[in-house]
Amino acid sequence: MKTDDTTSSFTHISTGLIHHPYTAPAGFEAPQPGVFKASTVYFPTVADMRQREWKDKSAYTYGLHGTPTTYLLEERLCSLEGGLQCMLVPSGLAALALVALAVLKTGDEVLIPDNAYGPNKALADGELRHFGITHRFYDPMDPDDLSRQITPSTRLVWLEAPGSVSMEFPDLPEMVRRCRERGVLCALDNTWGSGLAFKAFDLLAVGAGGEGSLAVDISAHALTKYPSGGGDVLMGSVITRDAALHLQIKLCHMRLGLGVAANDAETVLRSLPSIALRYAAHDQTARALAAWWQTQPQCAQLMHPAFEGAPGHAHWQALCDRVPGTGLAAGLFSVMIDARFSQAQVDAFCDGLKLFKIGYSWGGPVSLVVPYDIAAMRQAWPGHLKPGTLVRFSTGLESAQDLILDLHQAVQAHLPMA
Ligand SMILES: *Cc1c(COP(=O)(O)O)cnc(C)c1O
């Protein structure tokens, strides 16, 4: 509200511009929420400053402790994933690191699936090991192996469904039960499912928090992927349904000084309304491409959890496709190119694609391709994988037909069967 007295408390225009009395009227409503940016947050009085509480989100104290923009994004992400509390961090990997640093201490052990997102394994082998926290890798397709590996010092079990790159879909509810039986925290890297393909906090679909519900303790999500949807933002979230566990994570987050930029939060807020539509579109395109690969003799094995014969397909069906034919999957799949082709030929095939760009990450509008060296990523070559060279595709939002034509021309040019 404009007042007449704009000059009484300053003599210089700099002061006047900083302490300007005009306040825009409240009540501005528009499709996108406002963007609030701050390090400093004002308190009307010292007494107010002393009594304000940020941990329960009832007020604002400092930019790192939350703004209207970050609170809003946190609440919407809770709705997406079926959680109750959320912390935002500057990347998906930072979400994995925050979980580890918040719940593990010297002498503890963390178990990680052998097909986990690579940098999560590197974190365990780097900082965690340096802090005296041990780790072991378990067979993601064998709940008995997980049970066997849990010891009295196991504090945290990571889960991923499906695993990165080789895309095996585990029996997630059974893995969570095994952790429950032994009283071990379980954290899911929920980036693939994105809160859409299945509910991490309601694995038996009884209604989150309802009687007989089965939930992970923690869901970490690389918002960089589908929640961003643009290939232009790095962000992560850590979602829980337990207030004490959330507080433990929140205090660690605060002590580490983690925060996200308001403009980045705004970008994710802007993309969230379309996430379900985009996810379904990425899914459809990926399945069209995967179905095409199945007809190609160069494809020794297709790794897409929604396809018959893919590793863990039955587990995907049980968790994601409860009403057969309605299940969702991310727009990601891998193809094992037949071992008769050299690495150089497979590289040339990837280079020869025109619409698919070569690049890490996924979830944006542009289709991507990356050849991976599975032998270097695993403890041993997994028995369920055929020999060959693995190529991972992530589908963007281009037309499936155009993408198939692109695959066709590059296969013809670089992977001759004769
Ligand atoms: C991309 C990804 C991450 C890391 O996300 P960044 O924002 O790139 O750090 C973690 N887990 C999975 C499964 C991912 O695909």
Coordinates of N, CA and C in Angstrom, one line a residue, residues 15 65 70 122 160 172 249 258 275 278 301 313:
T15 N 19.0 4.9 0.5 CA 18.2 4.5 1.7 C 16.7 4.4 1.3
H65 N 16.8 -22.4 5.9 CA 15.8 -23.2 6.7 C 14.4 -23.2 6.0
T70 N 10.3 -23.1 -1.2 CA 10.8 -24.5 -0.9 C 9.7 -25.3 -0.1
A122 N 30.2 -45.3 -5.1 CA 31.4 -44.6 -5.0 C 31.4 -43.8 -3.7
E160 N 16.8 -50.1 -4.9 CA 16.6 -49.4 -6.1 C 15.7 -50.3 -7.0
L172 N 10.6 -55.8 -4.5 CA 10.7 -54.7 -3.5 C 10.0 -54.9 -2.2
I249 N 17.2 -36.2 9.8 CA 17.6 -35.9 8.5 C 17.7 -34.3 8.3
L258 N 23.0 -27.4 3.4 CA 22.4 -27.7 2.1 C 21.2 -26.8 1.8
I275 N 3.9 -33.7 -14.8 CA 4.8 -34.9 -14.6 C 4.1 -36.2 -15.0
R278 N 3.8 -36.4 -18.8 CA 5.1 -36.6 -19.4 C 5.6 -38.1 -19.2
Q301 N 19.5 -59.1 -25.9 CA 18.7 -59.1 -24.7 C 18.1 -57.7 -24.5
H313 N 10.8 -59.0 -14.5 CA 9.5 -58.6 -15.1 C 8.3 -58.9 -14.1

